[in-house]
Amino acid sequence: MLQVCSITKSFKGQTVFSNLDLTVGQGRFHVMIGPSGCGKSTLFDGLTGVFPLDEGRLLWKGEPFADLRHHAAYMQQKDLLLPWFSLLNNALLPAKTSGQDMKAANDRACRLFERLGLKGYESHYANQVSGGMRQRCALVRTLMFNRDLILLDEPLSALDTITRRSLQSLLLLLQTEFKKTILMITHDIEEALFLADEIYLLSARPMSVSSHYVLDLPKPRNSHDPVLTAIKANMLEKLEGDLNHEPG
Amino acid sequence: MNRVNLPAAILVALILGIWEAAVRLLAVPVFILPPPSNIVWVALVQAPRIFPHAVVTFAEILMGVGFAVITAIPLAIVMFAKPSLEKAFSPFLVASQAIPVFALAPLLVVWLGYGMASKVFMAWIIIFFPICVSLLEGFKSCDPEFRMLFRLMGASFFKTLTLLYWPWALPRFFAGLKVGVGVAGIGAVIGEWVGAQKGLGFFMIQSNARLQVDLVFAAILWLTAMGLLLWWLTGVLEKNIVRWK
Ligand SMILES: Nc1ncnc2c1ncn2[C@@H]1O[C@H](COP(=O)(O)OP(=O)(O)OP(=O)(O)O)[C@@H](O)[C@H]1O
Ligand SMILES: [Mg+2]
């Protein structure tokens, strides 16, 4: 569905990634893992047109296009909730700005609030709730974009293990039930193994795909599955190898 | 806001105390410099005489502020939306600040007459600029990450303005408005000095000519009180609108 062909981005001579290739298959769950600061957020920013890419091209269903702005919903690492709106109104922003039917949007947002354990907090303001709740609210807002492709930058990083588990199941539901295509960044290997159809292991400076795993295993998965443990061991080995080669 | 600013209160008390003591000890005549206690007394006792003038000046200030707000908001929005227009307008805005308002006052009275119009216009000239500029700065200070969020949502300029830029700029707008209501009185009073039949400025000139210096001071006290009242009201309005701060 989306093809990323040898894209390059540098800031003031500092190359973040060069000649990076990615293929995003329709309806699949892609997870990116890489060391902190390797450029994962920068990649998503570049794809969605937050800033222009230096080189390379993007193909959407075979057609070249500038950026994903009109095709994808992007949940950034920061929650970016507006302090003057309640959580519900923050979640309704995409509906308000794109002229969706507000009644239907409101119902949908309320259902999502219920699903994500935000029920009862609709009229709270962002500074009155915890970081995890803000993140869940940002996730609802992202789902309210009504787009087929969803880019998630560490969507669950501010959550405790239990909430995280239940939201991971919800993310799976996005794929299986709502037929969304997902591109997600995480630091959590277990999470990647639990969710992903494909894992891109990234290395730093400049960022490149050091390994690409395709996990065609049924979900929900058992973390003791020998295939998964083998992949996990392999990933850890690669990540540690990367760290040791890190210059200065 | 509700707590008394103790150091300021002490300082004011100290200054007034020294003034009071000096005037009484040196036996300064009332028509040169009355003691503060006398000024407060006169301001209260003469309230029936001063009040009608204060109402006129207060109305001029309010209208000046009102016109400044309703003209500054659209201009700030237009300049924000179109940087080329900002470039075109900003020299005029700066120039409007460079003009000594005192010099304009006699002309305005000639053009707009001895009534309230010339005073409202004076107040408007003085405060239009701080309100417009602070609002524009407020729009511009909007975090690029939030702008990007709205771009990703495909929001129109108008939607982004009402949902993002406007609330974002409100604290700055109120900062400008507070400066504005503080200095608006200057414009109104200068206008009244030059030519008027009513208002605190007119009352001051009249009293001064009759060597009723205590009345002049009483009028100044009233002006100060009005300025503080407006400043306080603006703060209350801000608190009720900018709740998220
Ligand atoms: N606007 C910018 N100007 C200059 N350098 C930037 C800019 N944005 C990012 N960088 C640089 O790009 C590199 C990658 O940053 P990025 O935020 O993409 O990392 P990340 O992989 O998302 O890290 P983390 O996992 O900690 O979120 C960093 O070294 C950063 O200094
Ligand atoms: Mg990041």
Coordinates of C-alpha atoms and ligand atoms in Angstrom, one line a residue:
Chain A
M1 CA 0.0 0.0 0.0
L2 CA 2.8 2.4 0.8
Q3 CA 6.3 2.2 -0.6
V4 CA 9.1 4.3 0.7
C5 CA 12.0 4.5 -1.8
S6 CA 15.5 5.5 -0.7
I7 CA 14.5 8.6 1.4
T8 CA 17.2 10.8 3.0
K9 CA 17.0 13.4 5.7
S10 CA 19.7 15.4 7.4
F11 CA 19.8 18.3 9.8
K12 CA 22.6 20.8 9.2
G13 CA 24.9 18.2 7.7
Q14 CA 24.0 15.5 10.3
T15 CA 22.5 12.6 8.4
V16 CA 19.6 11.0 10.2
F17 CA 18.9 8.4 7.5
S18 CA 19.9 8.0 3.9
N19 CA 18.6 5.8 1.2
L20 CA 16.1 4.2 3.5
D21 CA 13.6 1.7 1.9
L22 CA 10.4 0.4 3.5
T23 CA 7.4 -1.4 2.3
V24 CA 4.1 -1.2 4.2
G25 CA 1.6 -3.9 3.3
Q26 CA -2.1 -3.2 3.5
G27 CA -3.7 -4.4 6.7
R28 CA -0.4 -5.4 8.3
F29 CA 1.0 -4.4 11.6
H30 CA 4.6 -3.0 11.3
V31 CA 6.7 -2.3 14.3
M32 CA 9.9 -0.3 14.4
I33 CA 12.5 -0.9 17.2
G34 CA 15.7 1.0 17.5
P35 CA 18.0 2.7 20.0
S36 CA 16.8 6.0 21.4
G37 CA 17.8 8.9 19.2
C38 CA 18.3 6.8 16.1
G39 CA 15.7 8.8 14.1
K40 CA 12.5 6.9 14.4
S41 CA 10.4 10.0 15.2
T42 CA 12.2 11.9 12.5
L43 CA 11.2 9.1 10.0
F44 CA 7.5 9.5 10.9
D45 CA 7.7 13.2 10.8
G46 CA 9.3 13.0 7.3
L47 CA 6.7 10.6 6.1
T48 CA 3.8 12.7 7.3
G49 CA 5.2 16.0 6.0
V50 CA 6.0 17.6 9.3
F51 CA 9.1 18.7 7.4
P52 CA 10.2 17.9 3.8
L53 CA 12.4 14.9 3.0
D54 CA 15.7 15.7 1.3
E55 CA 15.6 12.9 -1.2
G56 CA 13.7 9.8 -2.3
R57 CA 10.1 9.2 -3.1
L58 CA 6.9 7.8 -1.7
L59 CA 4.4 5.7 -3.5
W60 CA 0.9 5.3 -2.3
K61 CA -0.8 2.3 -4.0
G62 CA 1.7 2.7 -6.8
E63 CA 1.2 6.5 -7.3
P64 CA 3.9 8.9 -6.3
F65 CA 2.8 11.5 -3.7
A66 CA 4.4 14.2 -1.5
D67 CA 3.6 13.1 2.0
L68 CA 1.1 11.1 4.0
R69 CA -0.8 14.0 5.3
H70 CA -4.1 13.0 3.6
H71 CA -3.6 9.3 4.0
A72 CA -2.5 8.6 7.5
A73 CA -3.3 9.5 11.1
Y74 CA -0.2 10.2 13.1
M75 CA 0.0 10.0 16.9
Q76 CA 3.1 11.8 17.8
Q77 CA 5.4 11.0 20.8
K78 CA 4.1 14.0 22.6
D79 CA 0.4 13.9 23.3
L80 CA -0.2 17.5 22.1
L81 CA -3.5 17.9 23.9
L82 CA -4.9 21.5 24.0
P83 CA -5.2 22.8 27.5
W84 CA -8.4 24.8 26.8
F85 CA -10.4 21.8 25.7
S86 CA -11.8 18.9 27.7
L87 CA -10.4 15.4 26.9
L88 CA -13.5 14.7 24.9
N89 CA -13.2 17.9 22.9
N90 CA -9.6 17.2 22.3
A91 CA -10.5 13.8 20.9
L92 CA -13.1 15.4 18.7
L93 CA -10.7 17.8 17.1
P94 CA -10.2 15.8 13.9
A95 CA -14.0 15.6 13.5
K96 CA -14.4 19.3 14.1
T97 CA -11.7 20.3 11.6
S98 CA -12.7 18.0 8.8
G99 CA -16.4 18.7 9.1
Q100 CA -17.5 15.2 10.1
D101 CA -21.0 14.6 11.4
M102 CA -20.6 15.8 15.0
K103 CA -23.3 13.6 16.5
A104 CA -21.8 10.4 15.0
A105 CA -18.3 11.5 15.9
N106 CA -19.4 12.2 19.5
D107 CA -20.9 8.7 19.8
R108 CA -17.8 7.2 18.4
A109 CA -15.5 9.1 20.7
C110 CA -17.5 8.2 23.7
R111 CA -17.4 4.5 22.8
L112 CA -13.6 4.8 22.4
F113 CA -13.3 6.6 25.7
E114 CA -15.2 3.6 27.3
R115 CA -12.9 1.1 25.5
L116 CA -9.8 2.9 26.6
G117 CA -10.8 3.3 30.3
L118 CA -11.4 7.0 30.0
K119 CA -15.1 6.9 30.8
G120 CA -16.0 9.5 33.4
Y121 CA -13.1 11.7 32.4
E122 CA -14.7 13.2 29.2
S123 CA -15.0 16.7 30.7
H124 CA -11.7 16.7 32.6
Y125 CA -8.9 18.9 31.3
A126 CA -5.5 17.5 30.2
N127 CA -3.7 19.0 33.2
Q128 CA -6.1 17.2 35.5
V129 CA -5.3 13.7 34.4
S130 CA -2.3 11.4 34.4
G131 CA 0.3 11.1 31.6
G132 CA -1.1 7.7 30.7
M133 CA -4.6 9.1 30.4
R134 CA -3.4 11.9 28.2
Q135 CA -1.7 9.3 26.0
R136 CA -4.9 7.3 25.7
C137 CA -6.8 10.5 24.9
A138 CA -4.3 11.2 22.1
L139 CA -4.8 7.7 20.9
V140 CA -8.6 8.2 20.7
R141 CA -7.9 11.5 18.8
T142 CA -5.7 9.6 16.3
L143 CA -8.5 7.0 15.8
M144 CA -10.9 9.8 15.1
F145 CA -9.0 10.8 12.0
N146 CA -10.8 8.0 10.1
R147 CA -7.8 7.0 8.1
D148 CA -6.7 3.6 6.9
L149 CA -3.1 4.0 7.8
I150 CA -2.1 4.8 11.4
L151 CA 1.4 5.9 12.5
L152 CA 2.0 5.5 16.2
D153 CA 5.1 6.9 17.9
E154 CA 5.5 5.0 21.2
P155 CA 1.8 5.1 21.9
L156 CA 1.9 3.1 25.1
S157 CA 5.1 4.3 26.6
A158 CA 3.5 6.2 29.5
L159 CA 1.3 3.3 30.7
D160 CA 1.6 0.7 33.4
T161 CA 2.0 -2.9 32.5
I162 CA -1.7 -3.9 33.0
T163 CA -3.2 -1.0 31.1
R164 CA -0.5 -1.5 28.4
R165 CA -1.6 -5.2 28.0
S166 CA -5.2 -4.2 27.5
L167 CA -4.3 -1.5 25.1
Q168 CA -2.1 -3.8 23.1
S169 CA -5.2 -6.0 22.6
L170 CA -7.0 -2.9 21.5
L171 CA -4.3 -2.1 19.0
L172 CA -4.7 -5.7 17.6
L173 CA -8.4 -5.0 17.4
L174 CA -7.6 -2.0 15.2
Q175 CA -6.0 -4.3 12.8
T176 CA -8.3 -7.3 12.9
E177 CA -11.6 -5.5 13.3
F178 CA -11.2 -2.1 11.8
K179 CA -8.8 -3.3 9.0
K180 CA -6.3 -0.6 9.7
T181 CA -2.7 -0.7 8.5
I182 CA -0.4 0.1 11.4
L183 CA 3.1 1.5 11.7
M184 CA 4.3 1.7 15.2
I185 CA 7.4 2.7 17.1
T186 CA 8.2 1.0 20.4
H187 CA 11.1 0.3 22.7
D188 CA 9.4 -2.8 24.1
I189 CA 10.6 -6.0 22.4
E190 CA 7.8 -8.0 24.1
E191 CA 5.2 -5.6 22.7
A192 CA 6.7 -5.9 19.2
L193 CA 6.6 -9.7 19.4
F194 CA 3.0 -9.7 20.7
L195 CA 1.7 -7.3 18.0
A196 CA 3.8 -7.3 14.9
D197 CA 3.4 -9.0 11.5
E198 CA 6.7 -7.4 10.6
I199 CA 9.5 -6.0 12.8
Y200 CA 12.0 -3.5 11.5
L201 CA 15.1 -3.5 13.7
L202 CA 16.8 -0.1 13.2
S203 CA 20.4 0.9 13.8
A204 CA 21.6 4.3 14.5
R205 CA 23.6 7.0 12.8
P206 CA 22.6 7.0 10.0
M207 CA 19.5 5.0 10.7
S208 CA 19.1 1.9 8.6
V209 CA 17.2 -1.3 8.7
S210 CA 19.5 -3.8 10.3
S211 CA 17.1 -6.7 10.3
H212 CA 13.6 -7.3 9.0
Y213 CA 11.6 -10.1 10.6
V214 CA 8.3 -11.4 9.2
L215 CA 6.2 -13.0 11.9
D216 CA 3.4 -15.0 10.3
L217 CA 2.1 -16.4 13.5
P218 CA -1.5 -16.4 14.6
K219 CA -2.5 -13.8 17.2
P220 CA -3.0 -13.5 20.2
R221 CA 0.4 -14.9 20.7
N222 CA 2.1 -16.8 23.5
S223 CA 5.3 -15.2 24.4
H224 CA 6.8 -18.7 25.1
D225 CA 6.5 -19.7 21.5
P226 CA 10.0 -21.0 20.5
V227 CA 9.9 -19.0 17.3
L228 CA 9.3 -15.8 19.2
T229 CA 12.0 -16.5 21.8
A230 CA 14.4 -17.2 19.0
I231 CA 13.6 -13.9 17.3
K232 CA 13.9 -12.1 20.6
A233 CA 17.3 -13.5 21.3
N234 CA 18.4 -12.5 17.8
M235 CA 17.1 -9.0 18.3
L236 CA 18.8 -8.5 21.6
E237 CA 22.0 -9.7 20.2
K238 CA 21.8 -7.2 17.4
L239 CA 20.8 -4.3 19.6
E240 CA 23.7 -5.0 22.0
G241 CA 26.1 -5.3 19.1
D242 CA 24.8 -1.9 17.9
L243 CA 25.4 -0.4 21.3
N244 CA 29.0 -1.6 21.4
H245 CA 29.8 -0.1 18.1
E246 CA 28.3 3.2 19.0
P247 CA 31.0 5.8 18.5
G248 CA 32.0 7.9 21.5
Chain B
M1 CA -4.6 38.1 43.2
N2 CA -6.7 38.2 46.4
R3 CA -3.7 38.4 48.7
V4 CA -2.7 41.9 49.6
N5 CA 0.7 42.9 48.2
L6 CA 2.3 43.7 51.5
P7 CA 5.6 45.4 50.4
A8 CA 3.7 47.7 48.0
A9 CA 1.2 48.6 50.7
I10 CA 4.0 49.5 53.1
L11 CA 5.7 51.6 50.4
V12 CA 2.5 53.5 49.6
A13 CA 1.9 54.1 53.3
L14 CA 5.5 55.3 53.7
I15 CA 5.3 57.7 50.8
L16 CA 1.9 59.1 51.9
G17 CA 3.1 59.4 55.5
I18 CA 6.2 61.4 54.5
W19 CA 4.1 63.6 52.2
E20 CA 1.5 64.2 55.0
A21 CA 4.2 65.0 57.6
A22 CA 6.2 67.3 55.3
V23 CA 3.2 69.3 54.2
R24 CA 2.0 69.8 57.8
L25 CA 5.4 70.4 59.3
L26 CA 6.4 72.9 56.6
A27 CA 3.0 74.5 56.6
V28 CA 2.7 74.3 52.8
P29 CA -0.5 76.2 51.7
V30 CA -3.3 74.0 50.4
F31 CA -3.3 75.8 47.1
I32 CA 0.3 74.7 46.5
L33 CA 0.3 71.1 47.8
P34 CA -2.5 69.7 49.9
P35 CA -1.8 66.7 52.3
P36 CA -3.1 63.3 51.2
S37 CA -5.7 63.1 53.9
N38 CA -7.1 66.4 52.6
I39 CA -7.1 65.1 49.1
V40 CA -9.1 61.9 50.1
W41 CA -11.4 64.1 52.1
V42 CA -12.1 66.4 49.2
A43 CA -12.4 63.6 46.7
L44 CA -15.2 62.1 48.9
V45 CA -16.9 65.3 50.0
Q46 CA -16.9 66.8 46.5
A47 CA -18.0 63.4 44.9
P48 CA -21.4 64.9 43.8
R49 CA -19.5 67.6 41.8
I50 CA -16.8 65.2 40.4
F51 CA -19.0 62.3 39.6
P52 CA -20.7 63.7 36.5
H53 CA -17.3 64.5 35.0
A54 CA -15.9 61.1 36.0
V55 CA -18.8 59.4 34.2
V56 CA -18.0 61.2 31.0
T57 CA -14.3 60.4 31.2
F58 CA -15.1 56.8 32.1
A59 CA -17.4 56.5 29.1
E60 CA -14.7 57.9 26.8
I61 CA -12.1 55.4 28.1
L62 CA -14.6 52.5 27.7
M63 CA -15.5 53.5 24.2
G64 CA -11.8 54.0 23.3
V65 CA -11.0 50.5 24.6
G66 CA -14.0 49.0 22.9
F67 CA -13.1 50.5 19.5
A68 CA -9.5 49.6 20.0
V69 CA -10.4 46.0 20.7
I70 CA -12.8 45.6 17.8
T71 CA -10.4 47.1 15.3
A72 CA -7.2 45.5 16.7
I73 CA -8.5 42.0 16.5
P74 CA -9.3 41.9 12.8
L75 CA -6.1 43.7 11.9
A76 CA -4.0 41.3 13.9
I77 CA -5.8 38.4 12.3
V78 CA -5.3 39.8 8.8
M79 CA -1.6 40.6 9.5
F80 CA -1.1 37.1 10.9
A81 CA -2.8 35.4 7.9
K82 CA -0.9 37.4 5.3
P83 CA 2.7 38.3 6.2
S84 CA 2.8 40.6 3.2
L85 CA 0.1 42.7 4.8
E86 CA 1.9 42.6 8.1
K87 CA 4.9 44.1 6.2
A88 CA 2.6 46.7 4.7
F89 CA 0.9 47.7 7.9
S90 CA 3.6 47.6 10.5
P91 CA 5.3 50.9 9.5
F92 CA 2.0 52.6 10.1
L93 CA 1.5 50.9 13.4
V94 CA 4.9 52.0 14.6
A95 CA 4.4 55.5 13.2
S96 CA 1.1 55.8 15.1
Q97 CA 3.1 55.2 18.2
A98 CA 5.8 57.8 17.3
I99 CA 3.2 60.6 16.8
P100 CA 3.1 62.6 20.0
V101 CA -0.6 62.4 20.9
F102 CA -0.3 65.8 22.6
A103 CA 0.4 67.4 19.3
L104 CA -2.6 65.7 17.7
A105 CA -5.1 66.7 20.4
P106 CA -5.8 70.3 19.2
L107 CA -6.3 69.1 15.7
L108 CA -8.6 66.3 16.7
V109 CA -10.7 68.8 18.7
V110 CA -10.9 71.0 15.6
W111 CA -11.9 68.1 13.4
L112 CA -14.1 66.1 15.8
G113 CA -15.4 68.8 18.0
Y114 CA -15.6 69.5 21.7
G115 CA -17.7 66.4 22.5
M116 CA -16.6 62.9 23.3
A117 CA -15.6 61.8 19.8
S118 CA -12.2 63.5 19.9
K119 CA -11.4 62.0 23.3
V120 CA -12.5 58.5 22.3
F121 CA -10.3 58.8 19.2
M122 CA -7.3 59.9 21.3
A123 CA -7.8 56.9 23.7
W124 CA -8.1 54.7 20.6
I125 CA -4.9 55.9 19.0
I126 CA -2.9 55.2 22.2
I127 CA -4.1 51.7 23.0
F128 CA -4.8 50.3 19.6
F129 CA -1.1 49.5 19.0
P130 CA -0.4 47.6 22.3
I131 CA -3.5 45.4 21.8
C132 CA -2.9 44.7 18.1
V133 CA 0.8 43.9 18.6
S134 CA 0.3 41.7 21.6
L135 CA -2.4 39.7 19.9
L136 CA -0.2 39.3 16.8
E137 CA 2.7 38.2 18.9
G138 CA 0.4 35.8 20.7
F139 CA -0.7 34.2 17.4
K140 CA 2.9 34.0 16.3
S141 CA 4.0 32.4 19.5
C142 CA 1.9 29.3 18.8
D143 CA 3.9 26.1 19.2
P144 CA 4.8 24.7 15.7
E145 CA 4.1 21.2 16.9
F146 CA 0.4 22.2 17.5
R147 CA 0.3 23.9 14.1
M148 CA 1.5 20.7 12.6
L149 CA -1.1 18.7 14.4
F150 CA -3.8 20.9 12.8
R151 CA -2.2 20.7 9.4
L152 CA -2.2 16.9 9.7
M153 CA -5.9 17.1 10.6
G154 CA -6.4 19.1 7.4
A155 CA -7.8 22.0 9.3
S156 CA -8.6 25.2 7.4
F157 CA -7.1 28.5 8.5
F158 CA -10.3 29.6 10.0
K159 CA -10.7 26.4 12.0
T160 CA -7.1 26.6 13.2
L161 CA -7.7 30.2 14.1
T162 CA -10.7 29.6 16.3
L163 CA -9.6 26.3 17.8
L164 CA -5.9 26.9 18.2
Y165 CA -4.4 30.4 17.5
W166 CA -7.1 32.4 19.2
P167 CA -7.1 30.6 22.6
W168 CA -3.3 30.3 22.4
A169 CA -3.0 34.1 22.0
L170 CA -5.6 35.0 24.6
P171 CA -3.1 35.4 27.5
R172 CA -1.0 37.9 25.5
F173 CA -4.1 39.7 24.3
F174 CA -5.1 40.2 27.9
A175 CA -1.6 41.4 28.7
G176 CA -2.0 44.0 25.9
L177 CA -5.5 44.9 27.1
K178 CA -4.3 45.5 30.6
V179 CA -1.7 47.9 29.4
G180 CA -4.3 49.5 27.2
V181 CA -6.9 50.2 29.9
G182 CA -4.1 51.6 32.0
V183 CA -3.1 54.2 29.5
A184 CA -6.4 54.9 27.8
G185 CA -7.2 57.5 30.5
I186 CA -4.2 59.6 29.3
G187 CA -5.7 60.0 25.9
A188 CA -9.1 60.9 27.2
V189 CA -7.8 63.5 29.7
I190 CA -5.4 65.2 27.2
G191 CA -8.3 65.5 24.9
E192 CA -10.4 67.1 27.6
W193 CA -7.6 69.5 28.5
V194 CA -7.5 70.8 25.0
G195 CA -11.1 71.4 24.7
A196 CA -14.2 70.0 26.4
Q197 CA -17.3 71.0 28.3
K198 CA -17.2 67.9 30.6
G199 CA -14.9 65.3 31.9
L200 CA -12.2 65.0 34.6
G201 CA -9.6 66.7 32.4
F202 CA -11.9 69.7 31.9
F203 CA -12.6 69.7 35.7
M204 CA -8.9 69.7 36.4
I205 CA -8.1 72.6 34.1
Q206 CA -11.0 74.6 35.6
S207 CA -10.0 73.9 39.2
N208 CA -6.4 74.7 38.4
A209 CA -7.3 78.1 37.0
R210 CA -9.1 78.8 40.3
L211 CA -6.1 77.7 42.4
Q212 CA -8.3 74.8 43.8
V213 CA -5.3 72.5 43.8
D214 CA -7.1 70.1 46.2
L215 CA -9.8 69.5 43.6
V216 CA -7.1 68.9 40.9
F217 CA -5.7 66.2 43.1
A218 CA -9.1 64.8 43.9
A219 CA -9.7 64.5 40.2
I220 CA -6.4 62.7 39.8
L221 CA -7.4 60.3 42.6
W222 CA -10.7 59.6 40.8
L223 CA -8.8 58.9 37.6
T224 CA -6.4 56.6 39.3
A225 CA -9.3 54.7 40.9
M226 CA -11.0 54.4 37.5
G227 CA -7.8 53.0 36.0
L228 CA -7.4 50.5 38.8
L229 CA -11.0 49.5 38.5
L230 CA -10.7 48.8 34.8
W231 CA -7.4 47.0 35.3
W232 CA -9.0 44.8 37.9
L233 CA -12.1 44.1 35.8
T234 CA -9.8 43.1 32.9
G235 CA -8.0 40.7 35.3
V236 CA -11.4 39.2 36.4
L237 CA -12.4 38.8 32.8
E238 CA -9.1 37.1 31.9
K239 CA -9.5 34.7 34.9
N240 CA -12.9 33.7 33.7
I241 CA -11.9 33.2 30.1
V242 CA -8.3 31.9 30.3
R243 CA -9.2 29.2 32.8
W244 CA -6.5 26.7 31.8
K245 CA -3.6 28.8 33.0
Ligands
LIG1 N1 14.5 19.5 14.0 C1 15.7 18.9 14.2 N2 16.8 19.6 14.0 C2 18.0 19.0 14.2 N3 18.2 17.8 14.6 C3 17.1 17.0 14.8 C4 15.8 17.5 14.6 N4 14.9 16.6 14.9 C5 15.6 15.5 15.2 N5 16.9 15.7 15.2 C6 18.0 14.8 15.4 O1 17.7 13.6 14.8 C7 18.0 12.5 15.7 C8 16.9 11.5 15.8 O2 15.8 12.1 16.6 P1 14.5 11.3 16.8 O3 13.6 12.1 17.7 O4 13.9 10.9 15.5 O5 14.9 10.0 17.6 P2 14.0 8.8 18.0 O6 14.6 7.6 17.4 O7 12.6 9.0 17.9 O8 14.4 8.7 19.6 P3 13.5 8.2 20.8 O9 13.4 6.8 20.8 O10 14.3 8.7 22.0 O11 12.2 8.9 20.6 C9 18.5 13.0 17.0 O12 19.9 12.8 17.1 C10 18.1 14.5 16.9 O13 19.2 15.3 17.5
MG2 MG 11.1 9.4 19.1

